[in-house]
Amino acid sequence: MRGLDSLASGVSRSSSDLPSVLFASPAMDLEPQLASITFATNNPTLTTITLEKPFCMFNVSIPKNVSYQVNLYVMVNSGSIWNAAVKDNRSFPINSTFQETAGGQTAPYKAASFILPPCGDLPNLDKVGDMSKIAEIMSTYLVRVGDNTYCLLDPNFEGTCNPPLVRATEYRFKYVLVNTSSGFVEDQTLWSQPIQTNQISPYLEIDTWPGRRSGAMIVITSILSSLVFFLLLGFVAAVIFSFVSMGSSDLETQHESQISQEVVPKAQGTLETSYSSVNRRQSLDQAEVYTSKLQD
Amino acid sequence: MAKGDSSVRCFQGLLIFGNVIIGMCGIALTAECIFFVSDQHSLYPLLEATNNDDIYGAAWIGIFVGISLFCLSVLGIVGIMKSSRRILLAYFILMFIVYAFEVASSITAAVQRDFFTTNLFLRQMLERYQNKSQSNNDDIWKNRGVTDTWDRLMLQEKCCGVNGPSDWQKYKSAFRDENNDADYPWPRQCCVMDSLYKPLNLDACKLGVSGYYHSKGCYDLISGPMNRHAWGVAWFGFAILCWTFCVLLGTMFYWSQIEY
């Protein structure tokens, strides 16, 4: 655990103190760890879980002429996890696949295998900003479970298939050290703590109602409504006022002047025209009365 | 009211000044609303897809009201100078109609501003982005509009999702149905691109290594321009209405004093 913890915080700590913990603890006490959350922020996702590679985990004094590889086994977290075996009777690692184990539900399956990263070869996570080094850093530091989306669909696929995991499911992981020349399992870590893939919530649950109204909306609505009311009130008042003032003084004089203006020309007109005019109207009749009066 | 009186002349001058201001504000309102309707940030598809683009309706009313206010202010000035009751009566009636429209425009803009919440755009994005289900032409049109707008927005503005990239991970979405999580934890547009618009490092982008994906949400870039414009339509309209209210009351007083 100590070795992993120091690696997880390797962003801040220098790697010079790592050799001191290098062979301090046997792999029997260690377990695979989730990749540093400060480095890989999107982890775990819905169908993938990204782990740290086993740096300095296995207590082996590596001879120069022997190469080792590490197998990663994945199993759904269940009660039978402690009985799950990753090597057969003759100490060979098992090669069960994703399909054979129903996605790790019945037994562990081999999700990946890679060459044991040398202990002194720790990636420097400070250099992630360097575009030329990021790919190398990621491949040496991380192993992404559930990365390969095509191997299940490809009937001719050979090698270790690492298909996407299932959502909202807890998984456990185990690293196994295999001697490539003899093919025997030499060491293995513990099963990791259960790590759960994310689950998603439906978007229909998102409430789009704005909730409280803003003060601006209330101010504008109330003031404008009352302004319209006062405007109409003012118009009514203006109309009434103008009628009242018209009726009081101006009305009578205007009426008289209108009558005098209308009547006189008509009276003169009727005087000029003869009474035998065919289309006599009411006004003419009135004019006749006036003319008769005038004649008197 | 005696026409030659100097106080009457002064009052006439005030009313004419008020109308000149109304006319100028009318032109300004039209200009502002045309700017809003022209959709400089190309965000209209997002509003259209919410079935709630009333704020654009408010801006269209604003254009009409602005022109009308300008014409009516000319009518009002003529009516006041001639002291004609008939012209002023026509001025009042037309002004009431325009006033009512502008009240509607201003209130609509103010009300709709409140609806621009993060959740509104979040839900719409999840529902419509890359949604290829063929339900009807209207939906297809809107889905395409939303998809194109989001693609452009995320690429150009260097942002991702409404609140951030995690929106694509937290919620079920049409995008999630369309793409598997391992390859597309979020759209490719969320990755930091090089000059050829290829992701700097795709795996780092998928894992969310800082510097290789856009961690910022797009909400501010959507709601910012819309809120500003709606704010302008609402409050400028409100200011014009307050001014017009005073001028109209003054003109009514003047009108009631005119002799036949």
Coordinates of C-alpha atoms in Angstrom, one line a residue:
Chain A
M1 CA 0.0 0.0 0.0
R2 CA 2.8 2.4 0.9
G3 CA 4.4 2.1 -2.5
L4 CA 1.1 2.8 -4.2
D5 CA 0.2 5.7 -2.0
S6 CA 3.5 7.3 -2.8
L7 CA 2.9 6.8 -6.4
A8 CA -0.6 8.2 -6.3
S9 CA 0.8 11.3 -4.8
G10 CA 3.7 11.2 -7.1
V11 CA 2.5 14.5 -8.7
S12 CA 3.8 16.4 -5.7
R13 CA 6.5 14.2 -4.3
S14 CA 9.8 13.5 -5.9
S15 CA 10.5 10.0 -6.9
S16 CA 13.8 9.9 -5.1
D17 CA 12.3 8.4 -1.9
L18 CA 10.6 5.6 -3.7
P19 CA 13.5 3.1 -3.7
S20 CA 13.3 3.0 0.1
V21 CA 9.8 1.5 0.0
L22 CA 10.6 -0.6 -3.1
F23 CA 11.0 -4.0 -1.5
A24 CA 9.5 -3.1 1.8
S25 CA 6.3 -5.0 1.5
P26 CA 5.4 -8.2 -0.3
A27 CA 2.7 -8.1 -2.9
M28 CA 0.5 -10.2 -0.7
D29 CA -0.5 -7.1 1.2
L30 CA -1.0 -4.9 -1.8
E31 CA -4.0 -4.5 -4.1
P32 CA -4.7 -2.6 -7.4
Q33 CA -5.5 1.0 -7.0
L34 CA -7.6 3.5 -8.9
A35 CA -5.6 5.9 -10.9
S36 CA -4.9 9.2 -9.2
I37 CA -8.1 11.4 -9.4
T38 CA -6.0 14.5 -9.8
F39 CA -4.5 13.0 -12.9
A40 CA -7.5 11.2 -14.5
T41 CA -10.5 13.3 -13.5
N42 CA -13.0 11.2 -15.5
N43 CA -12.6 7.9 -13.6
P44 CA -14.4 5.7 -13.2
T45 CA -16.8 6.3 -16.0
L46 CA -20.0 4.4 -16.8
T47 CA -18.3 1.5 -18.4
T48 CA -14.6 1.9 -17.8
I49 CA -12.3 1.8 -14.7
T50 CA -8.8 3.1 -15.0
L51 CA -6.2 1.5 -12.7
E52 CA -2.6 2.2 -11.9
K53 CA -0.1 -0.3 -13.2
P54 CA 1.7 -2.3 -10.5
F55 CA 4.8 -0.3 -9.8
C56 CA 7.1 -1.9 -7.3
M57 CA 4.3 -4.1 -6.1
F58 CA 5.8 -7.5 -6.5
N59 CA 8.5 -8.7 -4.2
V60 CA 10.8 -10.2 -6.7
S61 CA 14.4 -9.8 -7.3
I62 CA 14.4 -9.8 -11.0
P63 CA 17.2 -11.6 -12.7
K64 CA 18.4 -9.9 -15.9
N65 CA 17.6 -12.7 -18.2
V66 CA 14.0 -13.4 -17.1
S67 CA 11.1 -11.3 -18.2
Y68 CA 7.9 -11.0 -16.4
Q69 CA 4.4 -10.0 -17.5
V70 CA 1.4 -9.0 -15.5
N71 CA -2.1 -10.2 -16.0
L72 CA -5.0 -8.2 -14.8
Y73 CA -8.1 -10.1 -13.7
V74 CA -11.5 -8.6 -13.3
M75 CA -14.5 -10.0 -11.4
V76 CA -17.8 -8.6 -10.4
N77 CA -17.9 -8.1 -6.6
S78 CA -19.7 -11.0 -5.0
G79 CA -19.5 -13.4 -2.1
S80 CA -17.5 -15.9 -4.1
I81 CA -14.7 -13.5 -4.7
W82 CA -12.5 -15.1 -2.1
N83 CA -12.7 -18.5 -3.7
A84 CA -12.0 -17.2 -7.2
A85 CA -8.8 -18.7 -8.5
V86 CA -6.6 -17.1 -11.0
K87 CA -4.3 -20.0 -11.5
D88 CA -4.9 -23.6 -12.1
N89 CA -3.5 -26.7 -10.3
R90 CA -0.2 -26.5 -12.1
S91 CA 0.3 -22.9 -11.2
F92 CA -0.4 -21.6 -14.7
P93 CA -2.5 -18.5 -15.0
I94 CA -6.1 -19.0 -16.2
N95 CA -7.1 -17.6 -19.6
S96 CA -10.8 -17.3 -19.2
T97 CA -12.4 -14.6 -21.3
F98 CA -15.1 -12.0 -20.8
Q99 CA -17.7 -14.1 -22.7
E100 CA -16.9 -17.3 -20.8
T101 CA -17.4 -15.7 -17.4
A102 CA -20.5 -13.7 -18.3
G103 CA -18.6 -10.5 -17.9
G104 CA -16.8 -11.5 -14.7
Q105 CA -20.0 -12.5 -12.9
T106 CA -19.2 -16.2 -12.5
A107 CA -15.4 -16.1 -12.4
P108 CA -12.6 -13.7 -12.9
Y109 CA -11.6 -13.1 -16.5
K110 CA -8.3 -11.8 -17.9
A111 CA -8.8 -8.2 -19.1
A112 CA -5.3 -7.2 -19.9
S113 CA -1.7 -8.4 -19.8
F114 CA 1.4 -6.2 -20.1
I115 CA 5.1 -6.3 -19.4
L116 CA 5.9 -5.7 -15.8
P117 CA 6.9 -2.0 -15.6
P118 CA 10.3 -1.6 -14.1
C119 CA 10.3 -0.2 -10.7
G120 CA 12.6 2.7 -11.4
D121 CA 10.7 3.7 -14.5
L122 CA 8.0 5.8 -12.7
P123 CA 6.3 8.3 -15.0
N124 CA 6.7 11.9 -14.0
L125 CA 3.1 13.1 -13.8
D126 CA 4.3 16.7 -13.7
K127 CA 5.1 16.5 -17.4
V128 CA 1.5 15.8 -18.6
G129 CA 1.4 19.2 -20.2
D130 CA 4.0 18.0 -22.6
M131 CA 2.2 16.8 -25.7
S132 CA 5.1 14.7 -26.9
K133 CA 5.2 12.8 -23.6
I134 CA 1.6 12.4 -22.6
A135 CA 1.0 9.2 -24.7
E136 CA 4.0 7.5 -23.2
I137 CA 3.1 8.6 -19.6
M138 CA -0.4 7.3 -20.0
S139 CA 0.7 3.9 -21.4
T140 CA 3.3 3.4 -18.7
Y141 CA 1.2 4.6 -15.8
L142 CA -2.4 3.5 -16.6
V143 CA -4.4 0.5 -17.6
R144 CA -8.0 1.2 -18.6
V145 CA -10.4 -1.7 -18.1
G146 CA -13.3 -1.7 -20.6
D147 CA -11.3 0.2 -23.2
N148 CA -11.8 -2.0 -26.2
T149 CA -15.3 -1.7 -27.7
Y150 CA -14.7 -3.7 -30.9
C151 CA -13.2 -7.0 -29.8
L152 CA -16.6 -8.5 -28.9
L153 CA -18.0 -7.7 -32.3
D154 CA -15.0 -9.0 -34.2
P155 CA -15.1 -12.8 -34.7
N156 CA -11.5 -12.9 -35.8
F157 CA -10.2 -11.0 -32.8
E158 CA -7.2 -12.6 -31.2
G159 CA -5.6 -11.7 -27.9
T160 CA -7.0 -10.4 -24.7
C161 CA -10.4 -8.9 -25.1
N162 CA -11.1 -6.0 -22.8
P163 CA -14.7 -5.0 -23.5
P164 CA -16.7 -2.2 -21.6
L165 CA -18.0 -3.1 -18.2
V166 CA -21.6 -2.8 -17.0
R167 CA -23.0 0.4 -15.5
A168 CA -23.5 0.8 -11.7
T169 CA -21.7 -2.5 -10.9
E170 CA -19.0 -3.1 -8.4
Y171 CA -15.8 -4.7 -9.7
R172 CA -12.7 -6.1 -8.0
F173 CA -9.3 -6.4 -9.7
K174 CA -6.2 -8.5 -9.2
Y175 CA -2.7 -8.3 -10.7
V176 CA -0.9 -11.5 -11.2
L177 CA 2.8 -11.8 -12.0
V178 CA 3.7 -14.4 -14.6
N179 CA 7.1 -15.6 -15.5
T180 CA 7.1 -15.5 -19.3
S181 CA 9.8 -18.1 -19.8
S182 CA 8.3 -20.8 -17.5
G183 CA 4.7 -19.6 -17.7
F184 CA 4.1 -20.0 -13.9
V185 CA 2.4 -17.6 -11.7
E186 CA 5.1 -16.2 -9.4
D187 CA 3.2 -13.7 -7.3
Q188 CA -0.2 -12.0 -7.1
T189 CA -1.8 -9.1 -5.3
L190 CA -4.9 -9.1 -3.2
W191 CA -8.3 -8.5 -4.8
S192 CA -8.8 -4.8 -4.8
Q193 CA -11.5 -2.9 -2.9
P194 CA -14.8 -2.9 -4.8
I195 CA -14.8 -0.1 -7.3
Q196 CA -18.2 0.9 -8.8
T197 CA -18.8 2.1 -12.3
N198 CA -21.0 5.2 -12.5
Q199 CA -24.7 5.2 -13.0
I200 CA -26.7 7.7 -14.9
S201 CA -30.0 9.4 -14.1
P202 CA -32.7 10.1 -16.7
Y203 CA -32.9 13.6 -18.0
L204 CA -36.7 13.6 -17.5
E205 CA -36.0 14.1 -13.8
I206 CA -34.4 17.5 -14.5
D207 CA -36.7 20.2 -13.3
T208 CA -36.7 23.2 -15.7
W209 CA -39.1 25.4 -13.7
P210 CA -37.3 28.7 -12.8
G211 CA -38.7 28.8 -9.3
R212 CA -38.6 32.2 -7.7
R213 CA -39.3 35.2 -10.0
S214 CA -36.7 37.9 -10.3
G215 CA -37.3 41.3 -8.8
A216 CA -37.0 43.0 -12.2
M217 CA -39.8 41.0 -13.6
I218 CA -42.1 41.9 -10.7
V219 CA -41.2 45.6 -10.8
I220 CA -41.7 45.9 -14.6
T221 CA -45.0 44.0 -14.6
S222 CA -46.6 45.8 -11.7
I223 CA -45.5 49.3 -12.6
L224 CA -46.4 49.0 -16.3
S225 CA -49.9 47.6 -15.5
S226 CA -50.6 50.5 -13.1
L227 CA -49.2 53.0 -15.7
V228 CA -51.7 51.7 -18.3
F229 CA -54.5 52.1 -15.8
F230 CA -53.5 55.7 -14.9
L231 CA -53.2 56.5 -18.6
L232 CA -56.7 55.4 -19.4
L233 CA -57.9 57.2 -16.3
G234 CA -56.2 60.4 -17.4
F235 CA -57.8 60.1 -20.9
V236 CA -61.3 59.6 -19.4
A237 CA -60.7 62.6 -17.2
A238 CA -59.5 64.7 -20.1
V239 CA -62.6 63.8 -22.2
I240 CA -65.0 64.5 -19.4
F241 CA -63.3 67.8 -18.6
S242 CA -63.4 69.0 -22.2
F243 CA -67.1 68.1 -22.4
V244 CA -67.9 69.9 -19.2
S245 CA -66.0 73.0 -20.2
M246 CA -67.6 72.9 -23.6
G247 CA -71.1 72.6 -22.2
S248 CA -70.7 75.4 -19.7
S249 CA -69.9 78.4 -21.8
D250 CA -68.7 77.7 -25.3
L251 CA -71.6 75.4 -26.2
E252 CA -74.3 78.0 -26.4
T253 CA -72.4 80.7 -28.3
Q254 CA -71.1 78.1 -30.7
H255 CA -74.6 76.8 -31.3
E256 CA -76.0 80.2 -32.0
S257 CA -73.2 81.1 -34.4
Q258 CA -73.6 77.8 -36.2
I259 CA -77.3 78.4 -36.6
S260 CA -76.8 81.9 -37.9
Q261 CA -74.1 80.7 -40.3
E262 CA -76.2 77.8 -41.6
V263 CA -79.5 79.5 -41.9
V264 CA -78.6 82.7 -43.6
P265 CA -77.0 81.4 -46.8
K266 CA -79.7 78.7 -47.1
A267 CA -82.3 81.4 -46.7
Q268 CA -80.8 83.4 -49.4
G269 CA -80.4 80.4 -51.6
T270 CA -84.0 79.5 -51.3
L271 CA -84.9 83.0 -52.1
E272 CA -83.1 82.8 -55.4
T273 CA -84.3 79.4 -56.4
S274 CA -87.9 78.8 -57.2
Y275 CA -90.3 76.9 -54.9
S276 CA -90.8 74.4 -57.7
S277 CA -87.6 72.6 -56.8
V278 CA -88.4 68.9 -56.9
N279 CA -86.2 67.4 -54.2
R280 CA -87.1 69.3 -51.1
R281 CA -85.4 68.2 -47.9
Q282 CA -86.1 68.8 -44.4
S283 CA -83.5 71.6 -44.2
L284 CA -85.2 73.3 -47.1
D285 CA -88.5 73.1 -45.3
Q286 CA -86.9 74.6 -42.3
A287 CA -85.4 77.3 -44.5
E288 CA -88.8 78.0 -45.9
V289 CA -90.0 78.8 -42.5
Y290 CA -87.1 81.1 -41.9
T291 CA -87.5 82.8 -45.3
S292 CA -91.2 83.4 -44.6
K293 CA -90.2 84.9 -41.3
L294 CA -87.6 87.0 -43.0
Q295 CA -90.1 88.2 -45.6
D296 CA -92.4 89.2 -42.9
Chain B
M1 CA -57.0 78.7 -23.5
A2 CA -55.6 81.7 -25.1
K3 CA -53.1 80.7 -27.8
G4 CA -50.9 83.7 -27.6
D5 CA -50.2 83.3 -23.9
S6 CA -46.4 82.8 -23.2
S7 CA -47.1 80.1 -20.7
V8 CA -49.0 78.1 -23.3
R9 CA -46.2 78.5 -25.7
C10 CA -43.8 77.2 -23.1
F11 CA -46.1 74.2 -22.4
Q12 CA -46.3 73.5 -26.1
G13 CA -42.6 73.6 -26.3
L14 CA -42.3 71.1 -23.5
L15 CA -44.7 68.7 -25.1
I16 CA -42.9 69.0 -28.4
F17 CA -39.6 68.3 -26.7
G18 CA -41.2 65.2 -25.0
N19 CA -42.3 64.0 -28.4
V20 CA -38.9 64.5 -30.0
I21 CA -37.4 62.3 -27.2
I22 CA -40.1 59.7 -27.8
G23 CA -39.3 59.7 -31.5
M24 CA -35.6 59.3 -30.9
C25 CA -36.1 56.5 -28.3
G26 CA -38.4 54.8 -30.9
I27 CA -35.6 54.7 -33.4
A28 CA -33.1 53.5 -30.7
L29 CA -35.6 50.7 -29.6
T30 CA -36.0 49.5 -33.2
A31 CA -32.2 49.4 -33.7
E32 CA -31.7 47.5 -30.4
C33 CA -34.4 45.0 -31.3
I34 CA -33.1 44.5 -34.8
F35 CA -29.7 43.7 -33.3
F36 CA -31.3 41.2 -30.9
V37 CA -33.4 39.5 -33.6
S38 CA -30.4 39.3 -35.9
D39 CA -28.9 36.8 -33.4
Q40 CA -25.2 37.6 -33.5
H41 CA -24.3 34.6 -31.4
S42 CA -26.4 32.2 -33.5
L43 CA -28.1 30.9 -30.4
Y44 CA -31.7 31.0 -31.8
P45 CA -31.9 27.2 -32.5
L46 CA -31.5 26.5 -28.8
L47 CA -34.4 28.8 -27.9
E48 CA -36.5 27.5 -30.7
A49 CA -36.1 24.0 -29.5
T50 CA -37.4 24.9 -26.0
N51 CA -40.7 26.0 -27.7
N52 CA -40.2 29.1 -25.7
D53 CA -38.8 31.7 -28.1
D54 CA -41.3 34.4 -26.9
I55 CA -38.3 36.7 -26.2
Y56 CA -37.8 36.9 -29.9
G57 CA -41.5 37.7 -30.2
A58 CA -40.9 40.6 -27.7
A59 CA -38.1 41.9 -29.8
W60 CA -40.2 41.7 -33.0
I61 CA -42.9 43.7 -31.3
G62 CA -40.2 46.1 -30.2
I63 CA -39.2 46.8 -33.8
F64 CA -42.8 47.6 -34.7
V65 CA -43.3 49.7 -31.6
G66 CA -40.1 51.7 -32.2
I67 CA -41.1 52.7 -35.8
S68 CA -44.7 53.5 -34.7
L69 CA -43.4 55.6 -31.8
F70 CA -41.3 57.6 -34.2
C71 CA -44.2 58.2 -36.6
L72 CA -46.6 59.0 -33.8
S73 CA -44.2 61.5 -32.3
V74 CA -44.3 63.4 -35.6
L75 CA -48.0 63.3 -35.6
G76 CA -48.1 64.5 -32.0
I77 CA -45.8 67.4 -32.7
V78 CA -48.0 68.5 -35.7
G79 CA -51.1 68.2 -33.5
I80 CA -49.6 70.2 -30.7
M81 CA -48.3 73.0 -33.1
K82 CA -51.7 73.2 -34.8
S83 CA -53.6 72.8 -31.6
S84 CA -55.9 70.5 -33.5
R85 CA -58.2 68.4 -31.4
R86 CA -58.8 65.9 -34.1
I87 CA -55.2 65.2 -34.8
L88 CA -54.5 64.9 -31.1
L89 CA -57.4 62.5 -30.7
A90 CA -56.1 60.3 -33.4
Y91 CA -52.6 60.6 -31.7
F92 CA -54.1 59.4 -28.4
I93 CA -55.9 56.4 -29.8
L94 CA -52.9 55.2 -31.9
M95 CA -50.6 55.9 -29.0
F96 CA -52.8 53.7 -26.7
I97 CA -52.5 50.8 -29.1
V98 CA -48.7 51.2 -29.4
Y99 CA -48.4 51.6 -25.7
A100 CA -50.3 48.4 -25.0
F101 CA -48.0 46.5 -27.5
E102 CA -44.9 47.9 -25.8
V103 CA -46.2 46.9 -22.4
A104 CA -46.7 43.4 -23.7
S105 CA -43.2 43.4 -25.2
S106 CA -41.5 44.6 -22.1
I107 CA -43.3 42.3 -19.7
T108 CA -42.7 39.3 -22.0
A109 CA -39.0 40.0 -22.1
A110 CA -38.8 40.4 -18.4
V111 CA -40.7 37.2 -17.7
Q112 CA -38.8 35.1 -20.2
R113 CA -35.5 36.1 -18.7
D114 CA -36.3 34.1 -15.6
F115 CA -36.7 31.0 -17.7
F116 CA -33.1 30.8 -18.9
T117 CA -32.0 28.4 -16.2
T118 CA -29.2 25.9 -16.5
N119 CA -31.6 23.1 -16.2
L120 CA -33.6 24.3 -19.2
F121 CA -30.5 24.1 -21.5
L122 CA -29.2 21.0 -19.8
R123 CA -32.3 19.0 -20.4
Q124 CA -32.6 20.2 -23.9
M125 CA -29.1 19.4 -24.7
L126 CA -29.4 15.8 -23.3
E127 CA -32.7 15.3 -25.1
R128 CA -31.8 16.7 -28.5
Y129 CA -28.1 16.6 -29.1
Q130 CA -27.4 13.9 -31.7
N131 CA -30.9 12.6 -31.4
K132 CA -31.6 10.8 -34.6
S133 CA -35.0 9.3 -33.8
Q134 CA -37.3 10.2 -36.6
S135 CA -40.5 11.3 -35.0
N136 CA -41.6 14.3 -37.1
N137 CA -40.1 17.0 -39.3
D138 CA -40.3 19.6 -36.6
D139 CA -38.3 17.5 -34.2
I140 CA -35.8 16.6 -36.8
W141 CA -35.3 20.2 -37.6
K142 CA -34.9 21.2 -34.0
N143 CA -32.6 18.3 -33.1
R144 CA -30.4 19.2 -36.0
G145 CA -30.4 22.9 -35.0
V146 CA -29.4 22.0 -31.4
T147 CA -26.7 19.6 -32.5
D148 CA -25.1 22.0 -34.9
T149 CA -25.3 24.9 -32.4
W150 CA -23.7 22.8 -29.6
D151 CA -21.0 21.5 -31.9
R152 CA -20.1 25.0 -33.0
L153 CA -20.3 26.4 -29.5
M154 CA -18.1 23.7 -27.8
L155 CA -15.5 23.9 -30.5
Q156 CA -15.3 27.7 -30.8
E157 CA -15.9 28.7 -27.2
K158 CA -13.7 25.9 -25.8
C159 CA -16.4 24.7 -23.4
C160 CA -18.2 21.4 -22.8
G161 CA -21.7 20.6 -21.8
V162 CA -23.9 23.1 -19.8
N163 CA -22.2 22.8 -16.4
G164 CA -19.2 21.0 -17.6
P165 CA -18.2 17.7 -19.2
S166 CA -19.7 15.7 -16.4
D167 CA -23.1 16.5 -17.8
W168 CA -22.5 13.8 -20.4
Q169 CA -21.6 11.3 -17.7
K170 CA -24.2 12.0 -15.1
Y171 CA -27.4 11.9 -17.2
K172 CA -28.9 9.6 -19.7
S173 CA -29.0 11.3 -23.1
A174 CA -29.6 10.8 -26.8
F175 CA -25.8 11.2 -27.2
R176 CA -25.3 8.3 -24.7
D177 CA -27.7 6.1 -26.6
E178 CA -25.9 6.9 -29.8
N179 CA -22.4 6.5 -28.6
N180 CA -20.7 4.1 -26.2
D181 CA -19.2 5.4 -23.1
A182 CA -15.8 3.9 -23.5
D183 CA -15.0 5.7 -26.7
Y184 CA -17.2 8.8 -26.2
P185 CA -17.4 9.7 -22.5
W186 CA -18.2 13.1 -24.0
P187 CA -18.4 14.5 -27.5
R188 CA -15.1 14.9 -29.4
Q189 CA -15.7 18.7 -29.4
C190 CA -14.9 18.7 -25.7
C191 CA -11.3 17.7 -26.4
V192 CA -8.6 20.4 -26.8
M193 CA -7.8 20.5 -30.5
D194 CA -4.7 21.2 -32.4
S195 CA -4.6 23.5 -35.4
L196 CA -6.0 20.8 -37.7
Y197 CA -9.0 20.2 -35.3
K198 CA -7.7 16.8 -34.2
P199 CA -7.7 16.1 -30.5
L200 CA -4.2 16.7 -28.9
N201 CA -4.4 13.3 -27.3
L202 CA -7.7 11.3 -27.5
D203 CA -7.0 9.0 -24.6
A204 CA -6.1 11.8 -22.3
C205 CA -9.2 13.6 -23.3
K206 CA -11.3 10.5 -22.5
L207 CA -9.8 10.2 -19.1
G208 CA -10.1 13.9 -18.4
V209 CA -6.4 14.7 -18.0
S210 CA -6.3 18.4 -17.4
G211 CA -5.1 20.4 -20.4
Y212 CA -6.6 17.9 -22.9
Y213 CA -10.3 18.5 -22.4
H214 CA -12.5 21.6 -21.9
S215 CA -13.5 21.5 -18.2
K216 CA -15.6 24.7 -18.4
G217 CA -19.3 24.6 -19.0
C218 CA -21.1 26.6 -21.8
Y219 CA -24.0 28.0 -19.8
D220 CA -22.5 31.4 -19.3
L221 CA -21.9 31.7 -23.0
I222 CA -25.5 30.9 -23.8
S223 CA -27.3 32.7 -21.1
G224 CA -25.0 35.7 -21.1
P225 CA -26.0 37.2 -24.5
M226 CA -29.6 36.2 -24.2
N227 CA -29.9 37.7 -20.8
R228 CA -28.3 40.9 -21.8
H229 CA -30.5 41.3 -24.8
A230 CA -33.7 40.5 -22.9
W231 CA -32.6 42.9 -20.2
G232 CA -32.2 45.6 -22.8
V233 CA -35.6 45.0 -24.4
A234 CA -37.3 44.9 -21.0
W235 CA -35.8 47.8 -19.3
F236 CA -35.4 50.2 -22.3
G237 CA -39.0 49.5 -23.1
F238 CA -39.9 50.2 -19.5
A239 CA -38.0 53.5 -19.6
I240 CA -39.6 54.6 -22.8
L241 CA -43.1 53.7 -21.4
C242 CA -42.5 55.8 -18.3
W243 CA -41.4 58.8 -20.4
T244 CA -44.3 58.3 -22.8
F245 CA -46.7 58.1 -19.9
C246 CA -45.7 61.6 -18.7
V247 CA -45.8 63.1 -22.2
L248 CA -49.2 61.6 -22.9
L249 CA -50.7 62.9 -19.6
G250 CA -49.4 66.4 -20.5
T251 CA -50.8 66.2 -24.0
M252 CA -54.2 65.1 -22.6
F253 CA -54.2 68.1 -20.3
Y254 CA -53.4 70.3 -23.3
W255 CA -56.0 68.6 -25.4
S256 CA -58.7 69.2 -22.8
Q257 CA -58.0 72.9 -22.8
I258 CA -58.1 73.5 -26.6
E259 CA -61.1 75.4 -27.8
Y260 CA -63.1 74.1 -30.7

